[in-house]
XYZ file of C-alpha atoms in Angstrom:
698
model
C -6.280 -37.255 103.608
C -8.557 -39.834 101.988
C -6.153 -42.652 102.609
C -8.016 -43.993 105.551
C -11.148 -44.232 103.475
C -9.463 -45.842 100.533
C -8.164 -48.688 102.799
C -11.690 -49.721 103.384
C -12.034 -50.674 99.703
C -9.049 -52.930 99.707
C -9.391 -56.762 99.342
C -9.609 -58.748 102.537
C -10.252 -55.767 104.711
C -13.108 -55.727 107.090
C -15.404 -52.686 106.484
C -15.411 -50.975 110.028
C -16.543 -47.327 110.039
C -14.831 -45.406 112.850
C -14.836 -41.927 114.252
C -11.752 -41.142 112.203
C -13.414 -42.324 109.063
C -16.384 -39.942 109.898
C -14.221 -36.884 110.335
C -12.411 -37.612 107.146
C -15.618 -37.944 105.306
C -16.893 -34.573 106.608
C -13.736 -32.806 105.705
C -13.975 -34.178 102.023
C -17.604 -33.063 101.809
C -16.522 -29.598 103.016
C -13.794 -29.327 100.557
C -16.118 -30.517 97.761
C -18.716 -28.074 98.506
C -16.571 -24.921 99.087
C -14.424 -23.270 96.526
C -10.673 -22.852 97.463
C -10.053 -19.655 99.405
C -7.636 -17.300 97.678
C -4.601 -16.272 99.667
C -2.658 -13.018 99.846
C 0.578 -13.171 97.886
C 3.731 -13.529 99.974
C 6.469 -11.728 97.938
C 9.099 -13.396 100.126
C 8.325 -16.866 98.666
C 8.494 -18.198 95.112
C 5.602 -17.990 92.803
C 4.335 -20.950 90.847
C 2.611 -20.360 87.414
C 0.436 -23.295 85.817
C -0.793 -22.711 82.213
C -2.678 -24.817 79.801
C -4.448 -24.425 76.455
C -7.229 -26.288 74.877
C -8.796 -25.917 71.402
C -10.791 -22.994 72.224
C -9.589 -21.450 75.658
C -6.453 -20.817 77.872
C -6.120 -20.969 81.572
C -3.514 -20.164 84.250
C -3.209 -20.346 87.954
C -0.827 -18.413 90.122
C -0.026 -20.114 93.541
C 2.584 -20.481 96.347
C 3.619 -23.056 98.959
C 2.187 -22.796 102.272
C 4.092 -22.125 105.411
C 5.158 -25.685 105.809
C 6.115 -25.817 102.172
C 3.838 -28.815 101.830
C 0.625 -27.565 100.109
C 0.007 -24.974 97.423
C -2.427 -22.036 97.991
C -4.009 -20.335 95.185
C -3.320 -16.556 94.582
C -5.431 -16.065 91.533
C -7.294 -17.902 88.780
C -7.474 -16.562 85.126
C -8.848 -17.923 81.852
C -10.258 -16.560 78.571
C -11.745 -17.751 75.360
C -9.488 -17.902 72.190
C -10.385 -15.797 69.204
C -11.318 -17.572 65.873
C -7.824 -16.811 64.530
C -6.042 -18.139 67.764
C -7.998 -21.285 67.700
C -6.385 -22.082 64.357
C -2.894 -21.947 65.969
C -0.856 -25.068 66.276
C -0.796 -26.831 69.812
C 2.698 -25.371 70.613
C 1.699 -21.956 69.710
C -1.486 -22.130 71.683
C 0.562 -23.305 74.667
C 3.007 -20.461 74.274
C 0.163 -18.003 73.981
C -1.112 -19.140 77.297
C 2.260 -18.553 78.954
C 2.618 -15.118 77.372
C -0.875 -14.011 78.268
C -0.517 -15.231 81.802
C 2.679 -13.355 82.271
C 1.003 -10.145 81.198
C -1.876 -11.019 83.445
C 0.190 -11.525 86.490
C 2.875 -9.026 85.630
C 2.729 -7.126 88.959
C 3.461 -10.325 90.848
C 6.156 -11.850 88.661
C 8.230 -9.154 87.050
C 11.526 -8.759 88.721
C 11.263 -12.086 90.733
C 12.352 -15.643 89.940
C 9.379 -18.016 89.614
C 8.563 -21.377 88.045
C 6.238 -22.099 85.052
C 4.638 -25.535 84.955
C 3.109 -26.938 81.630
C 1.992 -30.306 80.338
C 3.622 -29.479 76.839
C 7.124 -30.817 76.854
C 8.443 -28.885 73.901
C 8.198 -25.565 75.918
C 11.008 -26.802 78.113
C 13.303 -25.785 75.290
C 11.790 -22.259 74.974
C 14.955 -20.415 75.743
C 17.182 -22.460 73.501
C 15.480 -21.335 70.323
C 17.613 -19.427 67.757
C 16.718 -17.188 64.744
C 12.967 -16.997 65.656
C 11.176 -14.250 63.926
C 7.693 -13.224 63.260
C 4.917 -13.415 65.961
C 6.783 -16.107 67.858
C 9.862 -13.947 68.064
C 7.721 -10.890 69.315
C 6.221 -13.279 71.965
C 9.656 -14.384 73.037
C 10.792 -10.774 73.330
C 7.982 -10.241 75.865
C 8.739 -13.364 77.770
C 12.466 -12.633 77.954
C 11.722 -9.742 80.374
C 10.971 -12.399 83.127
C 13.244 -14.575 85.290
C 11.692 -18.097 85.270
C 12.380 -21.771 84.861
C 10.099 -24.201 82.841
C 9.179 -27.494 84.293
C 7.165 -30.203 82.405
C 4.449 -31.915 84.374
C 2.370 -34.802 83.078
C -1.222 -34.067 82.047
C -2.734 -36.397 84.722
C -1.065 -34.205 87.384
C -1.871 -30.897 85.610
C -5.587 -30.885 86.069
C -5.794 -27.667 87.966
C -4.828 -25.522 84.983
C -6.257 -27.968 82.555
C -9.802 -27.693 83.944
C -9.833 -23.920 83.317
C -9.225 -24.278 79.555
C -11.673 -27.166 78.990
C -14.997 -26.808 77.246
C -18.113 -26.806 79.203
C -20.449 -29.866 78.961
C -22.784 -29.457 75.982
C -26.368 -28.719 76.861
C -28.765 -31.724 76.045
C -31.423 -30.290 73.908
C -34.768 -31.707 74.068
C -36.264 -32.686 70.747
C -39.840 -31.659 69.910
C -42.463 -34.267 69.231
C -42.293 -35.268 65.630
C -45.663 -36.147 63.849
C -45.789 -37.635 60.224
C -47.486 -35.548 57.645
C -46.929 -37.653 54.627
C -48.295 -39.815 52.888
C -51.653 -38.311 52.660
C -54.885 -40.129 52.932
C -56.963 -40.846 49.816
C -59.699 -38.367 50.859
C -57.047 -35.631 51.546
C -55.541 -36.268 48.026
C -59.040 -35.756 46.439
C -59.520 -32.608 48.519
C -56.228 -30.976 47.401
C -57.166 -31.591 43.787
C -60.623 -30.134 44.160
C -59.196 -26.880 45.762
C -58.335 -25.971 42.101
C -61.451 -24.742 40.338
C -59.805 -25.508 36.789
C -58.907 -29.095 37.958
C -62.370 -29.550 39.241
C -63.996 -28.474 36.099
C -61.560 -30.748 34.117
C -62.514 -33.820 36.109
C -66.102 -33.284 35.436
C -65.384 -32.746 31.670
C -63.219 -35.830 31.567
C -66.168 -37.853 32.921
C -69.021 -36.217 31.045
C -67.272 -35.571 27.891
C -65.820 -32.160 26.466
C -67.905 -29.754 24.567
C -67.649 -26.366 23.258
C -68.976 -24.716 26.620
C -65.832 -26.066 28.278
C -63.565 -23.609 26.611
C -61.420 -21.582 29.037
C -58.493 -19.215 29.049
C -56.562 -21.356 31.421
C -53.430 -22.766 29.634
C -53.228 -25.700 32.052
C -56.703 -26.785 31.182
C -55.831 -26.991 27.526
C -52.583 -28.812 28.383
C -54.476 -31.418 30.245
C -57.181 -31.660 27.482
C -54.438 -32.488 24.936
C -53.146 -35.364 26.988
C -56.567 -36.762 28.189
C -55.792 -40.052 26.820
C -53.210 -40.633 29.493
C -55.206 -39.391 32.325
C -57.410 -41.483 34.498
C -59.536 -41.153 37.549
C -59.459 -43.631 40.411
C -61.182 -43.212 43.723
C -62.022 -39.608 42.800
C -58.495 -38.781 42.352
C -56.971 -37.725 38.869
C -53.810 -39.537 37.806
C -51.584 -39.836 34.803
C -50.325 -43.298 33.819
C -46.540 -43.634 33.827
C -44.860 -46.596 32.041
C -41.987 -48.095 33.614
C -39.889 -51.193 33.031
C -41.665 -53.003 35.889
C -45.214 -52.004 34.688
C -47.567 -49.109 34.708
C -47.539 -46.660 37.623
C -50.064 -43.771 38.650
C -48.745 -40.308 38.884
C -50.751 -37.985 41.042
C -51.673 -34.772 39.216
C -50.563 -31.868 41.264
C -51.308 -28.189 40.662
C -50.152 -24.960 42.330
C -50.265 -25.003 46.088
C -48.829 -28.588 46.496
C -45.908 -28.095 43.955
C -43.590 -26.550 46.738
C -44.487 -29.209 49.186
C -43.545 -31.893 46.707
C -40.229 -30.284 45.728
C -39.149 -29.569 49.089
C -39.640 -33.200 50.072
C -37.920 -34.651 47.023
C -35.039 -32.114 46.865
C -34.344 -30.307 50.144
C -35.042 -33.406 52.315
C -33.428 -35.736 49.853
C -29.885 -34.594 49.995
C -30.175 -31.531 47.707
C -29.152 -33.497 44.680
C -29.093 -31.860 41.193
C -31.752 -31.427 38.644
C -31.589 -34.841 36.924
C -31.869 -36.957 40.127
C -34.571 -34.648 41.547
C -36.579 -34.685 38.334
C -36.264 -38.457 38.121
C -37.775 -38.676 41.674
C -40.557 -36.228 40.827
C -41.593 -37.531 37.445
C -42.003 -40.978 38.597
C -44.749 -40.013 41.301
C -46.227 -36.703 40.065
C -47.305 -34.746 37.042
C -48.277 -31.231 36.524
C -47.674 -28.885 33.397
C -44.186 -27.415 32.947
C -42.984 -29.654 35.752
C -39.504 -29.780 34.196
C -39.222 -26.016 34.376
C -40.353 -25.907 37.952
C -37.992 -28.625 39.056
C -35.156 -26.817 37.332
C -36.041 -23.422 38.969
C -36.269 -25.021 42.455
C -32.799 -26.511 42.085
C -31.342 -23.405 40.738
C -32.873 -21.277 43.350
C -32.100 -23.360 46.442
C -29.813 -21.355 48.807
C -28.010 -24.465 50.272
C -27.003 -25.589 46.809
C -26.063 -22.123 45.745
C -23.833 -21.644 48.705
C -22.092 -24.987 48.158
C -22.082 -25.656 44.365
C -19.698 -23.971 41.952
C -21.095 -22.885 38.532
C -20.164 -25.138 35.493
C -18.897 -21.938 33.838
C -17.382 -19.224 36.027
C -17.919 -15.579 35.284
C -15.023 -13.999 33.248
C -15.286 -10.333 32.409
C -13.351 -8.657 29.658
C -9.748 -7.526 30.545
C -9.433 -3.870 31.433
C -6.498 -2.206 29.784
C -4.596 0.652 31.406
C -1.722 2.409 29.518
C 0.948 4.479 31.158
C 2.856 7.104 29.080
C 5.876 7.911 31.071
C 8.023 6.587 33.815
C 6.790 6.652 37.274
C 3.364 7.554 36.191
C 1.909 4.538 37.743
C 3.734 1.800 40.019
C 2.623 -1.400 41.541
C 3.761 -2.691 45.025
C 3.559 -6.109 46.549
C 5.113 -8.048 49.286
C 6.638 -11.674 48.928
C 7.156 -13.971 51.873
C 7.606 -15.190 54.341
C 11.055 -16.625 53.115
C 13.873 -18.286 55.137
C 15.110 -15.766 57.764
C 18.618 -14.502 56.735
C 21.658 -13.707 58.974
C 20.591 -10.045 58.615
C 17.081 -10.792 59.887
C 15.272 -10.233 56.557
C 12.254 -12.415 55.688
C 10.271 -10.523 53.167
C 10.686 -8.708 49.927
C 8.931 -5.382 49.082
C 8.700 -5.275 45.177
C 7.931 -2.145 43.408
C 7.499 -1.963 39.494
C 6.830 0.832 37.071
C 3.977 0.133 34.635
C 5.583 2.052 31.799
C 9.234 1.004 31.782
C 8.759 -2.264 33.744
C 11.706 -1.042 35.860
C 11.839 -3.060 39.302
C 12.965 -1.975 42.761
C 13.280 -4.580 45.562
C 13.734 -3.999 49.208
C 14.391 -6.683 51.883
C 12.267 -6.426 55.060
C 12.459 -7.848 58.483
C 8.927 -7.341 59.239
C 5.676 -6.390 57.339
C 4.122 -3.970 59.744
C 2.555 -0.799 58.360
C 5.418 1.305 59.891
C 8.253 -0.545 58.469
C 6.742 -0.872 54.892
C 5.902 2.890 54.847
C 9.346 3.824 56.047
C 10.976 1.617 53.481
C 8.859 3.073 50.738
C 9.876 6.583 51.585
C 13.653 5.974 52.213
C 14.369 3.355 49.576
C 12.063 4.399 46.702
C 10.426 7.833 46.959
C 13.617 9.754 48.110
C 15.724 7.911 45.407
C 13.450 7.696 42.305
C 10.864 10.464 42.920
C 7.227 10.476 43.781
C 4.886 8.588 41.473
C 1.411 9.731 40.462
C -0.386 6.552 41.292
C 0.408 3.620 43.419
C -1.620 0.314 42.962
C -1.524 -2.401 45.664
C -3.430 -5.319 46.888
C -5.650 -5.449 49.935
C -2.794 -6.129 52.411
C -3.220 -4.484 55.768
C 0.221 -2.728 55.266
C -1.206 -0.803 52.287
C -4.712 -0.200 53.668
C -3.561 1.047 57.086
C -4.339 4.741 58.095
C -0.544 5.458 58.154
C 0.025 4.449 54.507
C -3.072 6.381 53.411
C -2.013 9.401 55.263
C 1.572 9.239 53.650
C 0.128 8.855 50.140
C -2.281 11.848 50.787
C 0.632 13.948 52.027
C 2.604 13.171 48.961
C -0.283 13.771 46.556
C -0.314 10.213 45.404
C -3.436 8.549 44.106
C -3.908 5.223 45.845
C -5.683 2.346 44.199
C -6.019 -1.443 45.120
C -7.257 -4.693 43.891
C -10.638 -5.967 44.806
C -10.691 -8.949 47.277
C -9.807 -12.280 46.005
C -8.763 -10.917 42.505
C -5.042 -10.592 42.225
C -5.130 -10.576 38.508
C -5.506 -6.801 38.558
C -1.964 -6.785 40.215
C -0.701 -9.439 37.744
C 2.516 -7.444 36.626
C 4.154 -7.296 40.021
C 2.964 -10.745 40.936
C 4.839 -12.112 37.714
C 7.863 -10.114 38.937
C 7.848 -11.951 42.159
C 7.691 -15.287 40.521
C 10.583 -14.402 38.266
C 12.825 -13.051 41.219
C 12.095 -16.078 43.318
C 13.072 -18.279 40.513
C 16.291 -16.400 39.970
C 17.279 -16.122 43.672
C 16.874 -19.873 44.131
C 19.419 -20.529 41.335
C 21.949 -17.973 42.605
C 22.199 -18.859 46.432
C 24.010 -21.708 47.945
C 22.357 -21.407 51.410
C 18.664 -20.300 51.766
C 19.377 -17.941 54.481
C 21.589 -15.845 52.172
C 18.896 -14.933 49.653
C 19.145 -11.158 50.590
C 22.860 -11.199 49.471
C 21.749 -11.907 45.789
C 18.501 -10.036 45.652
C 19.840 -6.887 44.112
C 21.837 -9.101 41.596
C 18.597 -10.824 40.567
C 16.906 -7.407 40.287
C 19.626 -5.800 38.339
C 19.652 -8.782 35.924
C 15.977 -8.456 35.443
C 16.215 -4.653 34.828
C 19.036 -4.967 32.131
C 17.166 -7.792 30.234
C 14.831 -7.169 27.222
C 11.182 -7.133 28.236
C 8.748 -8.746 25.869
C 6.032 -6.097 26.147
C 8.365 -3.038 25.377
C 10.984 -4.612 23.125
C 13.710 -2.833 25.464
C 15.142 -3.380 28.769
C 13.612 -1.442 31.706
C 17.159 -0.012 32.336
C 17.206 1.580 28.798
C 13.775 3.010 29.119
C 14.473 4.447 32.659
C 18.010 5.863 32.054
C 17.949 6.506 28.290
C 20.973 4.558 27.518
C 22.229 0.945 27.341
C 23.560 -0.463 30.637
C 27.111 -1.213 31.411
C 27.750 -4.813 32.239
C 30.782 -6.468 33.981
C 31.595 -8.210 30.639
C 31.864 -4.728 28.934
C 35.083 -4.061 30.905
C 36.681 -7.190 29.428
C 35.894 -6.105 25.872
C 36.322 -2.333 26.227
C 35.224 -0.259 23.368
C 37.007 2.742 21.994
C 33.941 4.862 22.307
C 31.565 4.082 25.187
C 29.392 7.117 24.312
C 27.563 4.711 21.802
C 25.662 3.689 24.895
C 23.863 7.030 25.342
C 20.872 8.001 23.415
C 20.443 11.496 21.880
C 17.184 13.509 21.935
C 15.884 12.208 18.499
C 16.632 8.651 19.599
C 14.954 9.153 22.996
C 11.694 10.429 21.279
C 11.828 7.452 18.731
C 12.450 4.746 21.531
C 9.556 6.232 23.689
C 7.190 6.102 20.928
C 8.282 2.561 20.156
C 7.670 1.669 23.859
C 4.254 3.127 23.872
C 3.318 1.324 20.523
C 4.624 -1.979 21.614
C 3.020 -1.722 25.084
C -0.395 -0.990 23.527
C 0.017 -3.830 20.991
C 1.051 -6.286 23.828
C -1.921 -5.358 25.911
C -4.205 -5.724 22.761
C -2.848 -9.109 22.200
C -3.193 -10.243 25.892
C -6.715 -8.881 25.956
C -7.640 -10.730 22.744
C -6.293 -14.062 24.249
C -7.938 -13.557 27.482
C -11.377 -12.521 26.108
C -11.693 -15.625 24.034
C -13.377 -17.358 26.917
C -15.240 -14.311 28.074
C -18.485 -15.105 30.051
C -20.015 -11.910 31.271
C -22.293 -11.754 34.348
C -25.676 -10.686 33.170
C -27.142 -8.737 36.030
C -28.764 -5.250 36.609
C -29.284 -3.236 39.582
C -31.523 -4.560 42.363
C -30.714 -8.151 41.131
C -29.223 -10.684 43.488
C -25.935 -12.485 43.316
C -23.825 -14.898 45.284
C -20.304 -13.861 46.229
C -17.349 -16.314 46.291
C -15.514 -16.098 49.535
C -13.660 -19.106 50.503
C -12.313 -17.955 53.803
C -15.407 -17.381 56.032
C -15.692 -19.016 59.417
C -19.619 -18.723 59.420
C -19.977 -21.172 56.538
C -17.724 -23.968 57.434
C -14.218 -24.929 56.864
C -12.180 -27.172 54.482
C -13.908 -29.744 52.479
C -17.296 -29.156 53.931
C -17.210 -25.405 53.401
C -19.768 -23.267 51.675
C -17.734 -20.885 49.710
C -20.449 -18.823 48.249
C -22.177 -16.184 50.528
C -25.410 -14.356 49.877
C -27.511 -13.667 48.107
C -26.600 -9.884 48.073
C -28.383 -7.136 46.193
C -26.579 -5.313 43.398
C -26.637 -1.579 43.974
C -24.318 -0.284 41.301
C -22.721 -1.661 38.273
C -19.348 -0.387 36.816
C -18.018 -3.236 34.766
C -15.856 -5.341 35.648
C -16.814 -4.132 39.289
C -20.198 -4.348 40.932
C -21.215 -2.792 44.152
C -23.128 -5.143 46.594
C -25.108 -4.393 49.752
C -23.395 -6.518 52.415
C -24.499 -6.394 56.070
C -25.892 -2.868 55.438
C -22.588 -1.538 53.753
C -21.773 -1.003 50.085
C -18.829 -2.988 48.957
C -17.226 -3.091 45.532
C -16.250 -6.602 44.195
C -15.105 -7.988 40.909
C -17.666 -9.591 38.820
C -15.711 -12.721 38.447
C -16.488 -13.468 42.044
C -20.155 -13.496 41.493
C -22.757 -15.819 40.143
C -26.334 -14.915 39.538
C -29.116 -15.819 42.045
C -32.287 -17.219 40.546
C -35.594 -16.151 41.914
C -37.775 -18.966 43.018
C -41.211 -19.245 41.570
C -44.234 -18.919 43.918
C -46.871 -21.800 43.783
C -49.432 -20.280 46.017
C -52.836 -19.371 44.551
C -53.331 -15.580 44.074
C -56.003 -14.459 46.467
C -57.793 -17.676 46.721
C -58.736 -19.602 49.851
C -56.557 -22.446 50.573
C -59.245 -24.359 52.336
C -60.807 -27.195 50.263
C -63.671 -26.199 47.810
C -65.590 -29.321 47.314
C -68.828 -28.926 45.498
C -71.797 -31.192 45.895
C -71.075 -33.150 42.772
C -67.315 -33.568 43.174
C -67.551 -37.275 43.975
C -67.797 -37.867 40.138
C -67.720 -41.624 40.488
C -71.217 -41.606 42.217
C -72.967 -39.858 39.397
C -75.676 -41.753 37.537
C -74.196 -40.680 34.183
C -72.322 -43.424 32.189
C -68.577 -43.662 32.919
C -66.271 -43.192 30.080
C -63.806 -46.022 29.092
C -60.739 -44.165 30.417
C -62.042 -44.237 34.165
C -60.115 -46.980 35.919
C -61.776 -49.832 37.511
C -60.679 -50.696 41.073
C -58.823 -53.782 39.819
C -57.058 -52.033 36.823
C -53.678 -52.813 38.263
C -54.529 -56.227 39.603
C -54.305 -58.101 36.293
C -52.367 -57.805 33.019
C -53.550 -55.292 30.482
C -53.664 -55.993 26.671
C -51.332 -53.850 24.564
C -54.329 -51.959 22.920
C -55.674 -50.569 26.336
C -56.225 -46.976 26.552
C -53.214 -46.702 28.853
C -50.845 -48.433 26.714
C -47.473 -49.765 27.974
C -45.775 -52.778 29.362
C -47.758 -55.851 29.824
C -46.221 -56.499 33.240
C -48.577 -56.176 36.179
C -48.020 -54.123 39.307
C -50.146 -54.012 42.440
C -50.782 -50.385 43.423
C -52.190 -50.043 46.893
C -54.011 -46.885 47.875
C -54.942 -47.843 51.458
C -56.892 -45.081 53.424
C -54.727 -43.156 55.822
C -57.463 -41.056 57.398
C -55.545 -41.060 60.823
C -52.660 -39.150 59.257
C -52.812 -35.475 59.771
C -52.864 -33.105 56.922
C -49.403 -31.840 55.825
C -48.263 -28.316 56.558
C -48.057 -26.340 53.482
C -44.528 -25.241 52.482
C -44.196 -21.845 51.104
C -40.963 -20.792 49.261
C -41.597 -17.061 49.907
C -41.846 -13.869 47.945
C -41.392 -14.629 44.286
C -44.087 -13.917 41.673
C -46.256 -16.758 40.316
C -44.720 -18.046 37.106
C -47.399 -18.025 34.387
C -48.535 -21.412 33.084
C -47.891 -22.195 29.379
C -49.190 -24.978 27.139
C -46.600 -27.582 25.868
C -46.234 -29.942 22.799
C -48.202 -33.152 23.126
C -45.079 -35.218 22.112
C -43.149 -33.809 25.068
C -44.304 -35.994 27.899
C -42.109 -34.216 30.501
C -42.859 -30.738 29.930
C -41.418 -27.904 27.578
C -37.813 -27.646 26.896
C -35.854 -25.390 29.332
C -34.240 -22.267 28.062
C -30.408 -22.344 27.821
C -30.003 -19.655 30.404
C -32.170 -21.546 32.961
C -30.590 -25.000 32.320
C -28.416 -26.597 35.061
C -24.741 -26.794 34.036
């Protein structure tokens, strides 16, 4: 239709606008300004289904040819957003999902009729040629096989109709707010911040006028500053401490209370969230306050961004919990292994069941792992052959936590227990069995799709072999006799009754099993507890929880695997109960790390506005200045080595230009922690007191 207009843009063509061009132009404007009109379906004509999938949505268009079989008329549009799970599907799987969903959506139009599917994903052309496809894809193909259709590949450039329905909307351009600089401070503001503190104002006065007995105070900070007074100087009404560097002397601004959080926020939160050493190096070269090492350490330990990303130097490792069984089938463990290669019989998984007392194993091949199939196999292949166990222990698989499986265990009077999330160690016995069976099967089979033929051979071999924990084979403990092996028929004994145990031997053997099982568990617990590192928390404390699979905290190498902090509501070692999103949840303590409470640096009940006395401009007083007050040109020439502020003889220009036009910085408040009490420190320790072992950064 637009061909006549396009010709006007060709080379060496005279641009001459005619009535025909105007009519075409008006038609194009009409089509651009009006949505396509949907048409009623004509069930006498063939339907066309266009589908497409993007990274976050799928779309489909159902259409038919018009009366002249020239243009396509739309019958219906459809699209939806993919769930977070579906967004992680492969490209082929997402494209197949778009077809399956579209077929269900347009089922009344397409079922029982031959139609054509068009897609821009070429591998789907061979959809009907796939063999031995199981799992989710197999179930999808079962749904698709109900329809009579043909698939045709269409290049993406010609598939824009369905493609546009699955594309992401244009991102909104957000308007940035005006940014005003709040740092560095002007010289007057630096003095004002120091003069807000009553103790520091008094100390500056005493530093200039000399200390006397009337200056005694209960403030530990005052006494700390008094002990290091030879390293303190006043310049332009601002108290500094001299810091010696390789390039010369440098002034460090003396900070107290209300500015500490602002300084730490600037040098840690806004400087890449580096660890204690790098942060402390940046702080100590610019500022000074008593116990600054402890405060920097606390700030880094309590930083939520760091806690959610960083792993502890030493993970929590609670002591092993020992549970002894005293007879067969008292307590069993269940687990599912797979997916394995699909066999000719259609099996893909293994349901492993093992007795805690005898270590006897039962394995069942499975086609699928739905709750219905697992529950049915448990009853038919185990419960009706070996009896009902007293306790069943499983992991957190949906097959075992389903309402159906819970109902079955309740009806049979079975106590159901399970592992905590992300802690399979409590189901370690059957996990070790899975490893042994897979190793044995891989050596027995010639073709990987025949593993179910040798599964029972591998299981029988395991059961008739001596177990390290009991000293006997699981078969002996279960059936109270020695097993008959194929080789025994070649070397037939005169009396085969020697294999059977009498009552006295049974009692002796069972006592031996209990004794060796207990000794084995004690040995394992001793080895495991060598590196024990218990989590020291109490109720109402807060912890971070390790949860590597969480879409809300990033993915892959940029993920933040620690969630929280969460409050501890109950403790039953090695389990602790956390309040997560308003619900109580039991987790293993090995998944937790302690959350440190951040100190508060706001003054208690004091007005944060500047409190400047009439005589706070100490340099203008008529009294004589002591030697340790710096002259304005202190840093403009080399100092002798015997100067009060000793250090390197190298000179450095220190420029304190007035910046009165800069706005006062907004105060940064870390929030609701109690003020950490100030303490005195050793004069020889220039950086603050030594940090306690439990507060140090690993």
